[in-house]
mmCIF file of C-alpha atoms in Angstrom:
data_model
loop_
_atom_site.group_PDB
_atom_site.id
_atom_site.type_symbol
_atom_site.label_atom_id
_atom_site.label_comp_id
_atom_site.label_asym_id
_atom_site.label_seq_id
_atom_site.Cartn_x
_atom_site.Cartn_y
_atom_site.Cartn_z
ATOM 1 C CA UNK A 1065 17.569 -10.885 -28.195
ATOM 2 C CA UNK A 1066 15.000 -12.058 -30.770
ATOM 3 C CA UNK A 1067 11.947 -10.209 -31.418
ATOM 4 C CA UNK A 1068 9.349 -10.822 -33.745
ATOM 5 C CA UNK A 1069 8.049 -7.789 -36.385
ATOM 6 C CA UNK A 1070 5.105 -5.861 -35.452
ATOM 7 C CA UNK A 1071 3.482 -5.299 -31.341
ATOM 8 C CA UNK A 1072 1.665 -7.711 -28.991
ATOM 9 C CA UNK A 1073 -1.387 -6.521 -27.239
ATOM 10 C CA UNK A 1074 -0.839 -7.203 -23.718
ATOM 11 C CA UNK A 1075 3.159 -7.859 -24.316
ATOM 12 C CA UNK A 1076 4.740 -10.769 -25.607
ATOM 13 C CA UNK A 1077 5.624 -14.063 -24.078
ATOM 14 C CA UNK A 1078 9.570 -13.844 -22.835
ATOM 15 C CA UNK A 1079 11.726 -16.312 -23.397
ATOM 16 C CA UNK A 1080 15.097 -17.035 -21.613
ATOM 17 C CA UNK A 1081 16.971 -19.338 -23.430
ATOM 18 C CA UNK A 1082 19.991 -21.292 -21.935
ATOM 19 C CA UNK A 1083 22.334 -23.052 -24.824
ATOM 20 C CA UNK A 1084 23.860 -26.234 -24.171
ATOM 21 C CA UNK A 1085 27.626 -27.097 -24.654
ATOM 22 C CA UNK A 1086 27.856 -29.023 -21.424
ATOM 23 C CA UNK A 1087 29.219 -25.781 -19.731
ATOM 24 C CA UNK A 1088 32.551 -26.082 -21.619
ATOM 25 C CA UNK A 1089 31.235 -25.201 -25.389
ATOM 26 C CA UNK A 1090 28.152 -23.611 -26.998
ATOM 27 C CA UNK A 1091 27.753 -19.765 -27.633
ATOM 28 C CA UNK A 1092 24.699 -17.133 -28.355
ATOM 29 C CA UNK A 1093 25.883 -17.150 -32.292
ATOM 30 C CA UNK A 1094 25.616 -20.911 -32.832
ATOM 31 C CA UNK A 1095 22.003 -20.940 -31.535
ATOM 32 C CA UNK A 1096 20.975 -18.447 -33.755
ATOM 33 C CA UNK A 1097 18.635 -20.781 -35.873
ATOM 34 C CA UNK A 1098 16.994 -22.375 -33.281
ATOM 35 C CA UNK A 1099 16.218 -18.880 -31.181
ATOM 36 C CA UNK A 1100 14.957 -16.902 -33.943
ATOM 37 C CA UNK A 1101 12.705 -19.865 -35.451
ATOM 38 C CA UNK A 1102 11.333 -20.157 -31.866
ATOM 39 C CA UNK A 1103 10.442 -15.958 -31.520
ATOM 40 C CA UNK A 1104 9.231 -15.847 -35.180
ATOM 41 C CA UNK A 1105 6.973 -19.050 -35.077
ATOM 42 C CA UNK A 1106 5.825 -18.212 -31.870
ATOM 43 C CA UNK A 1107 5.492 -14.475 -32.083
ATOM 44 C CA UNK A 1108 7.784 -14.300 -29.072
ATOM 45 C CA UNK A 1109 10.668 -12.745 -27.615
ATOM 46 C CA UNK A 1110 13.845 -14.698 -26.782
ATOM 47 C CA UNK A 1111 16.356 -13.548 -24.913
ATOM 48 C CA UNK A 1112 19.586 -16.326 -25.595
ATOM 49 C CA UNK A 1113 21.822 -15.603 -22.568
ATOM 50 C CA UNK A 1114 25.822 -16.363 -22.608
ATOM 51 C CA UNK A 1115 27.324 -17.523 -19.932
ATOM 52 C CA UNK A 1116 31.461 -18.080 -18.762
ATOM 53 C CA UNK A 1117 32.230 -21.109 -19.552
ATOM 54 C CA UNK A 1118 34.772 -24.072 -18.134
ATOM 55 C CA UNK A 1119 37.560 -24.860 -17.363
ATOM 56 C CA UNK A 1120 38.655 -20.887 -17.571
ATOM 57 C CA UNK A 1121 35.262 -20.587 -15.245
ATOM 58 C CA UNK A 1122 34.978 -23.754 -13.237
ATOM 59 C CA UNK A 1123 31.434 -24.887 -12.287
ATOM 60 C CA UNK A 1124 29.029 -23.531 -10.630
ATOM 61 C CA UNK A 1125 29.851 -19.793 -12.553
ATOM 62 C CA UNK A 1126 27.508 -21.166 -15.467
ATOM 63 C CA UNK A 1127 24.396 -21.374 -13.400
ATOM 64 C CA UNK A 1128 25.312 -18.186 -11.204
ATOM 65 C CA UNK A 1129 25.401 -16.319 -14.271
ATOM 66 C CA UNK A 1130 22.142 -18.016 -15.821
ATOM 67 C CA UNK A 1131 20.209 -17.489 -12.084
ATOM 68 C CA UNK A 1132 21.532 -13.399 -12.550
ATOM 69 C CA UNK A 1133 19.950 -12.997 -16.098
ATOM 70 C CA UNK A 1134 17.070 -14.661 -15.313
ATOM 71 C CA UNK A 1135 16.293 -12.462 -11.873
ATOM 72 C CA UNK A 1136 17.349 -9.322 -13.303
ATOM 73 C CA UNK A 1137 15.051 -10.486 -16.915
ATOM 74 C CA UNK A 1138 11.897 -11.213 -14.559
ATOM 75 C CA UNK A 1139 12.790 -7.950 -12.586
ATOM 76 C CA UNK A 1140 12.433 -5.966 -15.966
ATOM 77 C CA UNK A 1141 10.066 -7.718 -18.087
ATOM 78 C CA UNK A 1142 7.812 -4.566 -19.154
ATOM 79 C CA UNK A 1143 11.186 -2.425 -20.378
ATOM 80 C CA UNK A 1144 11.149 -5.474 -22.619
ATOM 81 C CA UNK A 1145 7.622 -5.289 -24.060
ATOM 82 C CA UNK A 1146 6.803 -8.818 -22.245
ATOM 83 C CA UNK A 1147 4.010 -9.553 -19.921
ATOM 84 C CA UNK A 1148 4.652 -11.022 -16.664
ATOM 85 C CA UNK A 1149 2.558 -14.046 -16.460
ATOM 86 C CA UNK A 1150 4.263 -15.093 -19.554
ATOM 87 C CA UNK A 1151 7.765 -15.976 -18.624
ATOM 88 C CA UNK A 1152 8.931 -19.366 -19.918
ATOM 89 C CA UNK A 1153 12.439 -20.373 -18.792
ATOM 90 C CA UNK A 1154 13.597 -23.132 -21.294
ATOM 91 C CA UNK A 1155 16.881 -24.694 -22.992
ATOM 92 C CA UNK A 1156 18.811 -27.332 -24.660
ATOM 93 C CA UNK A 1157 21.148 -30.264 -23.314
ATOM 94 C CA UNK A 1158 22.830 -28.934 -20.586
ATOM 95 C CA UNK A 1159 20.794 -25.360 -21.097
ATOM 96 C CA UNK A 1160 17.859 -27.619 -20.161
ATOM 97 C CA UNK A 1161 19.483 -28.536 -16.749
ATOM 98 C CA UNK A 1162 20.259 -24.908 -15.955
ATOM 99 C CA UNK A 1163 16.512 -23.796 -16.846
ATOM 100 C CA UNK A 1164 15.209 -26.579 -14.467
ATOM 101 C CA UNK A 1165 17.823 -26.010 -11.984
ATOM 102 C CA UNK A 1166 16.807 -21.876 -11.810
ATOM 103 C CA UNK A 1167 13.164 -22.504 -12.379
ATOM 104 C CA UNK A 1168 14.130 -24.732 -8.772
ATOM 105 C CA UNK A 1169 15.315 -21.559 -7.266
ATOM 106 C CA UNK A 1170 13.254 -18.514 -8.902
ATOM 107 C CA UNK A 1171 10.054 -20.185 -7.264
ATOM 108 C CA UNK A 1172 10.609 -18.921 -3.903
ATOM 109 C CA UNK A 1173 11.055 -15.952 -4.165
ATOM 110 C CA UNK A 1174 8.602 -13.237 -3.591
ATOM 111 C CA UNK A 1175 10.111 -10.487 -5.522
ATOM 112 C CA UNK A 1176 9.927 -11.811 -9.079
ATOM 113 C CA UNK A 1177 6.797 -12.532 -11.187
ATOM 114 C CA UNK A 1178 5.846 -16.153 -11.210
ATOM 115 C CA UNK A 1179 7.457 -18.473 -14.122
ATOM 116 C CA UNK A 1180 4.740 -19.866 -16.507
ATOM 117 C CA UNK A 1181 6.590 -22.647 -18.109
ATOM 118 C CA UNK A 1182 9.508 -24.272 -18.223
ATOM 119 C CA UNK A 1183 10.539 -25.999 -21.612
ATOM 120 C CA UNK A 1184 13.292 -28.474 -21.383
ATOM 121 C CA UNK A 1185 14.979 -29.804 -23.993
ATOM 122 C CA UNK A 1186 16.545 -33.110 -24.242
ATOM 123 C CA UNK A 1187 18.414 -32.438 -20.837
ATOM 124 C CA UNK A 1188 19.914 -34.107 -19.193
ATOM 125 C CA UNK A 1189 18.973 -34.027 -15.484
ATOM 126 C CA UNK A 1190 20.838 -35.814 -12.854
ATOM 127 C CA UNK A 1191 24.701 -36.997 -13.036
ATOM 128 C CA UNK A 1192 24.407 -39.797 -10.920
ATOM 129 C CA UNK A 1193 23.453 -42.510 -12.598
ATOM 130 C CA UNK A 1194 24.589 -43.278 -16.372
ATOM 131 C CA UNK A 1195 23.736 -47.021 -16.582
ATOM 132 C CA UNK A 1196 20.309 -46.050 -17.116
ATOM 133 C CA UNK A 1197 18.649 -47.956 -19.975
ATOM 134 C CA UNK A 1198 18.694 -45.299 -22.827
ATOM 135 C CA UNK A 1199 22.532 -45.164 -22.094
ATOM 136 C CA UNK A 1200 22.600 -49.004 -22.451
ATOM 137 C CA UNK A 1201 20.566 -48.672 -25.583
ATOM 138 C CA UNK A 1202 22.255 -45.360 -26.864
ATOM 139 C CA UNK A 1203 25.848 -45.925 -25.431
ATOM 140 C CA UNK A 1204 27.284 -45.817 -28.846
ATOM 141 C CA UNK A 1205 24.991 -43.459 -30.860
ATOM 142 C CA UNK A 1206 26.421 -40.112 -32.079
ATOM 143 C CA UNK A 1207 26.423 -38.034 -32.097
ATOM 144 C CA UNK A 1208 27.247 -37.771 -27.848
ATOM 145 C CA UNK A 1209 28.315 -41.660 -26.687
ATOM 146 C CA UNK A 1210 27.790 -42.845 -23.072
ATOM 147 C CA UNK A 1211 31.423 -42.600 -22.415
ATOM 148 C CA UNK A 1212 31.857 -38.938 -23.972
ATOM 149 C CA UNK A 1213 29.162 -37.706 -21.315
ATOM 150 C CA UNK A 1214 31.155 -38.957 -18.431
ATOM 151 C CA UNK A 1215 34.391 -37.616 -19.771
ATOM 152 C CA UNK A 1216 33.123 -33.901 -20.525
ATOM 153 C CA UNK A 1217 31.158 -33.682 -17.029
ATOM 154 C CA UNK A 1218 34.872 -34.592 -15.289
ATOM 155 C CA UNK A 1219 36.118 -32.198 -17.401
ATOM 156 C CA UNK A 1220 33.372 -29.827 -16.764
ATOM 157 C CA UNK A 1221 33.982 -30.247 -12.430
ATOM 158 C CA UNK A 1222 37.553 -30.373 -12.508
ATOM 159 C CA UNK A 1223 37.179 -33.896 -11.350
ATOM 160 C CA UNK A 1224 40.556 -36.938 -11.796
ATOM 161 C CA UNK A 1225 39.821 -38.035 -15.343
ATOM 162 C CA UNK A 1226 40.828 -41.397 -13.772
ATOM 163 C CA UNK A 1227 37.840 -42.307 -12.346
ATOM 164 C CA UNK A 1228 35.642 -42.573 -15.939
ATOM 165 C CA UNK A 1229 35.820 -46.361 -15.868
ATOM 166 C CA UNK A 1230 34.129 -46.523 -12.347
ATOM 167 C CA UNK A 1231 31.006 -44.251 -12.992
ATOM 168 C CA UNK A 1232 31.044 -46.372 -16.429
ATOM 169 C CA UNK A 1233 30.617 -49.659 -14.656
ATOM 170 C CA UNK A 1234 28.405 -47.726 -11.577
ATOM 171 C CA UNK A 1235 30.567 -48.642 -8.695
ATOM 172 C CA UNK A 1236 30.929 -44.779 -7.961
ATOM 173 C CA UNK A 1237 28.148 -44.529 -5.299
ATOM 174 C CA UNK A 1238 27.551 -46.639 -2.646
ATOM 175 C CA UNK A 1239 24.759 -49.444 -2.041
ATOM 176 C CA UNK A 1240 23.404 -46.942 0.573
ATOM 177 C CA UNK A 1241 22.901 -44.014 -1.886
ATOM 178 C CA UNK A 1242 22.225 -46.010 -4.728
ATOM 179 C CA UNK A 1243 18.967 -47.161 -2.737
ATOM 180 C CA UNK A 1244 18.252 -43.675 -1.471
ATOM 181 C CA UNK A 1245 17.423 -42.373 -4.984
ATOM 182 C CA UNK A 1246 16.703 -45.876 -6.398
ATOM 183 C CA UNK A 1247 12.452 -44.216 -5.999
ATOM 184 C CA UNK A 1248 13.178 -41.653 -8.610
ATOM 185 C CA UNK A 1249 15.797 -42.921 -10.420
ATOM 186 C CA UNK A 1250 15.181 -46.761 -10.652
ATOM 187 C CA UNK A 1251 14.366 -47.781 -14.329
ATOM 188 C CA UNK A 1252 10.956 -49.370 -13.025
ATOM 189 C CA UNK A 1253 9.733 -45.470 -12.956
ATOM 190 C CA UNK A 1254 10.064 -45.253 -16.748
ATOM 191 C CA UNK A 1255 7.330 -46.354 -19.383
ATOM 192 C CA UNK A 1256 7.277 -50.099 -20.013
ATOM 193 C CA UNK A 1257 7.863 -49.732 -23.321
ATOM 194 C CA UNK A 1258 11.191 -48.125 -22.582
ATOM 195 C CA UNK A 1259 12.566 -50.241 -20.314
ATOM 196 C CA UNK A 1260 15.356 -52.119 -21.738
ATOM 197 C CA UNK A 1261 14.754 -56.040 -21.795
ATOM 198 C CA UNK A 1262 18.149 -56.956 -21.037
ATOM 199 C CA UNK A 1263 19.245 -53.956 -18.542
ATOM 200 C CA UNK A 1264 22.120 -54.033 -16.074
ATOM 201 C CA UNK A 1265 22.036 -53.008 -12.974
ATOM 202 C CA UNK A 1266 25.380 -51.996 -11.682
ATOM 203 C CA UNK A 1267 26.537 -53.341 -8.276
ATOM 204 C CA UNK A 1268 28.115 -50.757 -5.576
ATOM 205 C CA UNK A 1269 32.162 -51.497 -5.006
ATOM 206 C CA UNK A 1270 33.688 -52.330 -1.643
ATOM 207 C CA UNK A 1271 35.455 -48.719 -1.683
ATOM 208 C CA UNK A 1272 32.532 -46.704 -3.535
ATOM 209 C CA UNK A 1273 32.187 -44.577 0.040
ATOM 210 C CA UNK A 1274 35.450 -43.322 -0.761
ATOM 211 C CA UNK A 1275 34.658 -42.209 -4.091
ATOM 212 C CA UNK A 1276 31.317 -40.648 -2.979
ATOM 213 C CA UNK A 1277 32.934 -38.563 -0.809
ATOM 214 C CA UNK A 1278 34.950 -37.267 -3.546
ATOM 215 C CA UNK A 1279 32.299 -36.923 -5.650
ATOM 216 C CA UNK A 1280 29.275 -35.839 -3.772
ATOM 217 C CA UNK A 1281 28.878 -32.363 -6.027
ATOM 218 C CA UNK A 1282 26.861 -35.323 -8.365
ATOM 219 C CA UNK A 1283 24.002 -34.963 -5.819
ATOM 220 C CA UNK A 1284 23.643 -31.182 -6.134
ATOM 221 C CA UNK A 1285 20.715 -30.021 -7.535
ATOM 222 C CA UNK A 1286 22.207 -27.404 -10.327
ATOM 223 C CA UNK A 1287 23.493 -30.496 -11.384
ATOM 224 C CA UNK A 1288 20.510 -33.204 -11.123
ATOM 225 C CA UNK A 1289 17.682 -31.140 -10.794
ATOM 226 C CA UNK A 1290 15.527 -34.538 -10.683
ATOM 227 C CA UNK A 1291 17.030 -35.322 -7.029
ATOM 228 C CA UNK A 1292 15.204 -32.080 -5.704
ATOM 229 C CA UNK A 1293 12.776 -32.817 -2.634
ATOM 230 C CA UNK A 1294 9.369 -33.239 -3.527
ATOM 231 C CA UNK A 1295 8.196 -29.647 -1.619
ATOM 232 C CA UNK A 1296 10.046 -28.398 -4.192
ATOM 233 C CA UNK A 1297 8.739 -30.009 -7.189
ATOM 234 C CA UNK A 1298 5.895 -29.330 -6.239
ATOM 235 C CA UNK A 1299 6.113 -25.846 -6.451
ATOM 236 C CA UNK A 1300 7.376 -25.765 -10.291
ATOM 237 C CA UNK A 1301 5.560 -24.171 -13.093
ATOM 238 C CA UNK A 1302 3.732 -26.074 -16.228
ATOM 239 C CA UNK A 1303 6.481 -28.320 -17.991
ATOM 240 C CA UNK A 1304 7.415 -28.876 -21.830
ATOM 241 C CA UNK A 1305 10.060 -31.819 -21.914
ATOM 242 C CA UNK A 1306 11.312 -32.710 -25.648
ATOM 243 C CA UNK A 1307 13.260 -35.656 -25.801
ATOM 244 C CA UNK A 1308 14.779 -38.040 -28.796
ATOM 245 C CA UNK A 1309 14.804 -42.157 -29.028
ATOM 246 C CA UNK A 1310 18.389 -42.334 -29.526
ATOM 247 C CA UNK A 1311 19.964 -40.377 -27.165
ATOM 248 C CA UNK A 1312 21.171 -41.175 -23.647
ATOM 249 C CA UNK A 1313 19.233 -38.355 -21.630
ATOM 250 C CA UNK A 1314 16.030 -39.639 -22.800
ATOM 251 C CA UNK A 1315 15.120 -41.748 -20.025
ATOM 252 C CA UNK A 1316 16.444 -38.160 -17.682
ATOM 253 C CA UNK A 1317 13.493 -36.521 -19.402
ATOM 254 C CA UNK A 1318 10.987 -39.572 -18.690
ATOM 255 C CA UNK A 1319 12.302 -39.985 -15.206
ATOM 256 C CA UNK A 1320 11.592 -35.985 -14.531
ATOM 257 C CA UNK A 1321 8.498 -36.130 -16.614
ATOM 258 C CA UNK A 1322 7.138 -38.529 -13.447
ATOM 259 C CA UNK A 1323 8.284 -36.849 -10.942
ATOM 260 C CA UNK A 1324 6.636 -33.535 -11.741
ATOM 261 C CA UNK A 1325 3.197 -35.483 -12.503
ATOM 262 C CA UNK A 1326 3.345 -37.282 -8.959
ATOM 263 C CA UNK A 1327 3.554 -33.942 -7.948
ATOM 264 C CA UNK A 1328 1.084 -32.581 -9.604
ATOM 265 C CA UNK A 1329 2.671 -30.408 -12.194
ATOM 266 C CA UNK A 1330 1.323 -30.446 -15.839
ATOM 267 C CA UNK A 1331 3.385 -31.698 -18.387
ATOM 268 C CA UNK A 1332 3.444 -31.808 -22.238
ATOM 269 C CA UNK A 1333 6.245 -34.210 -23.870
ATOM 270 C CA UNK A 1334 6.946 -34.780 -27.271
ATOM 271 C CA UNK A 1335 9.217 -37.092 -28.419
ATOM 272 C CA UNK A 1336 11.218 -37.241 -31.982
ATOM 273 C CA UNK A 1337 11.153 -40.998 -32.696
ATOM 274 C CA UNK A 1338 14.050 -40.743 -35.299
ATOM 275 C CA UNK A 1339 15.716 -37.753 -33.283
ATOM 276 C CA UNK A 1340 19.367 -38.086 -31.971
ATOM 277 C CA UNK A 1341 20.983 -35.668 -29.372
ATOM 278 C CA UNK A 1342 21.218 -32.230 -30.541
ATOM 279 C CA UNK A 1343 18.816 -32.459 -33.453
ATOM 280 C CA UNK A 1344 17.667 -28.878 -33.536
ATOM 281 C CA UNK A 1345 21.036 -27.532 -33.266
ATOM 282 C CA UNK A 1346 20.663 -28.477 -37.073
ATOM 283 C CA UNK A 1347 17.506 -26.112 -37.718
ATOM 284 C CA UNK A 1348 17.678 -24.792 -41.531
ATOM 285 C CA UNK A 1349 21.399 -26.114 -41.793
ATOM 286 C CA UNK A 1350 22.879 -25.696 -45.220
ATOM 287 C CA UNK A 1351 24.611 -28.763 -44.993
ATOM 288 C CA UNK A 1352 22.520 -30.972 -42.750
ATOM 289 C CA UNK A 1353 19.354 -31.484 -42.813
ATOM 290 C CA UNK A 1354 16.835 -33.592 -40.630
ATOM 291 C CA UNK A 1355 12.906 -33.738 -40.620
ATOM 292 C CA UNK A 1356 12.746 -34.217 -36.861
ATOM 293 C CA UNK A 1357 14.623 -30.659 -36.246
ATOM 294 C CA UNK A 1358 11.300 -28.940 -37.569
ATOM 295 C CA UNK A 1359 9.143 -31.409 -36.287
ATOM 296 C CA UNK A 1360 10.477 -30.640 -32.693
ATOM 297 C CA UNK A 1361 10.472 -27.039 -33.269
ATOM 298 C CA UNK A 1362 7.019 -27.237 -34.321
ATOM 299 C CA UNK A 1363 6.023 -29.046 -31.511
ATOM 300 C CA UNK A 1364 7.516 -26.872 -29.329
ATOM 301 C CA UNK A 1365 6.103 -23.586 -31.257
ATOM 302 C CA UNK A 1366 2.718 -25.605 -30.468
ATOM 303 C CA UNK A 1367 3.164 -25.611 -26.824
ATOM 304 C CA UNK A 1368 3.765 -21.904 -26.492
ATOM 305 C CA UNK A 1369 1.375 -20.474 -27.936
ATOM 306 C CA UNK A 1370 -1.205 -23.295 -26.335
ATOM 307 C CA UNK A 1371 0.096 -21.202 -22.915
#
């Protein structure tokens, strides 16, 4: 927990902060940095929550344990010093999926104080399609390659390893469900200035019902939040959604950003033009450093205290 010096009238804005690691790696101590620049420069507290992690704790135990800090957090906000109507559920990479995917859940239910935000950053949102074109464009840009995401989310469900070369080439779905979610996931829904001259549609195998059967956990929403029903959408709080130019979940982030303005939700997106994948991760590194890390931080320090 990270708590800034001195008192808050009122209480201060709570932050629940989920760390990325793509439910296999990541840990409370190596997001140090980026939690305590976020409560100091935003005179706010931020709880960073650890979760069990894969293979020893197979999917979904991650987002059960993320959905039980969070309700027993908004349960006891005041023993914390935070006001209610200022609860921001946020995180990074695959943190970012489990904030949207329990900000999906917390918003039914009547017992806990309404979410104010959520703050999402560079997720990555949906595991269905990764031909989209910032993978194209990004496939082989470190520092996390098209083919490395594919390989750590079979890793990450337990999944045959042997079956990275058909999501790869897209012939894991079938022509059927590849049209159902074509309306939020087709790359005509992204900016024109990000869609990829060039881009590649994959084509649907003969035998891709088979392997949609065997891989229909891909459609779940605590794993692609962005294929929740719009009555649900609709119900989610105000939206911060950083994303980075070379990185393959960008277009995740732009896709999502839509969906929750068709639906009414406010949104505020920022995006690091020269930023890679995990950028802030290198916040005040000794060894490393990168002028987009503070820009994003500063953009997001902008859009917390603008709440």
């Amino acid at each position: 927990m990270y708590q800034p010096r001195g008192s808050c009238d009122g209480g201060w804005r709570g932050i629940l902060f989920f760390h990325g690691g793509i439910g296999l790696y990541g840990s409370i101590d190596a997001y140090e940095r980026m939690c305590c620049g976020i409560a100091q420069e935003s005179n706010s507290l931020v709880v960073s929550v650890g979760y069990r992690l894969a293979p020893e704790h197979p999917y979904p135990a991650q987002f059960k344990d993320c959905l039980t800090a969070a309700t027993y957090f908004m349960k006891n906000v005041k023993k914390y010093g935070v006001n209610p109507d200022f609860i921001i559920i946020g995180g990074d990479s695959s943190g970012g999926t489990i904030a949207a995917s329990v900000c999906q859940h917390v918003v039914y239910k009547s017992d806990l104080p309404k979410v104010r935000a959520q703050m999402l950053i560079y997720p990555y949102l949906q595991i269905v399609d990764f031909n989209l074109p910032s993978y194209q464009r990004n496939s082989h840009v470190p520092v996390l390659y098209q083919k490395h995401v594919v390989e750590f989310g079979l890793q990450y469900l337990q999944q045959d390893m042997s079956l990275v070369k058909d999501i790869l080439e897209g012939v894991h779905i079938s022509q059927e469900l590849k049209l159902k979610y074509r309306k939020w996931l087709g790359p005509e829904n992204l900016p024109k200035e990000f869609q990829l001259e060039g881009y590649r549609s994959p084509q649907p195998s003969s035998d891709s019902v088979l392997k949609s059967e065997e891989l229909k956990i891909i459609f779940d929403t605590t794993l692609s939040p962005l294929l929740a029903e719009d009555a649900v959408i609709q119900q989610l709080p105000e939206t911060y959604i950083l994303t980075c130019k070379y990185d393959v979940f960008m277009d995740d982030g732009l896709l999502y950003k839509k969906r929750l303005e068709d639906n009414g939700v406010t949104v505020t997106w920022y995006q690091i033009q020269d930023g890679f994948h995990g950028i802030l991760y290198f916040l005040n590194n000794r060894l490393f450093s990168f002028s987009g890390s503070q820009r994003g931080l500063n953009s997001i320090v902008n859009f917390i205290r603008s709440l």
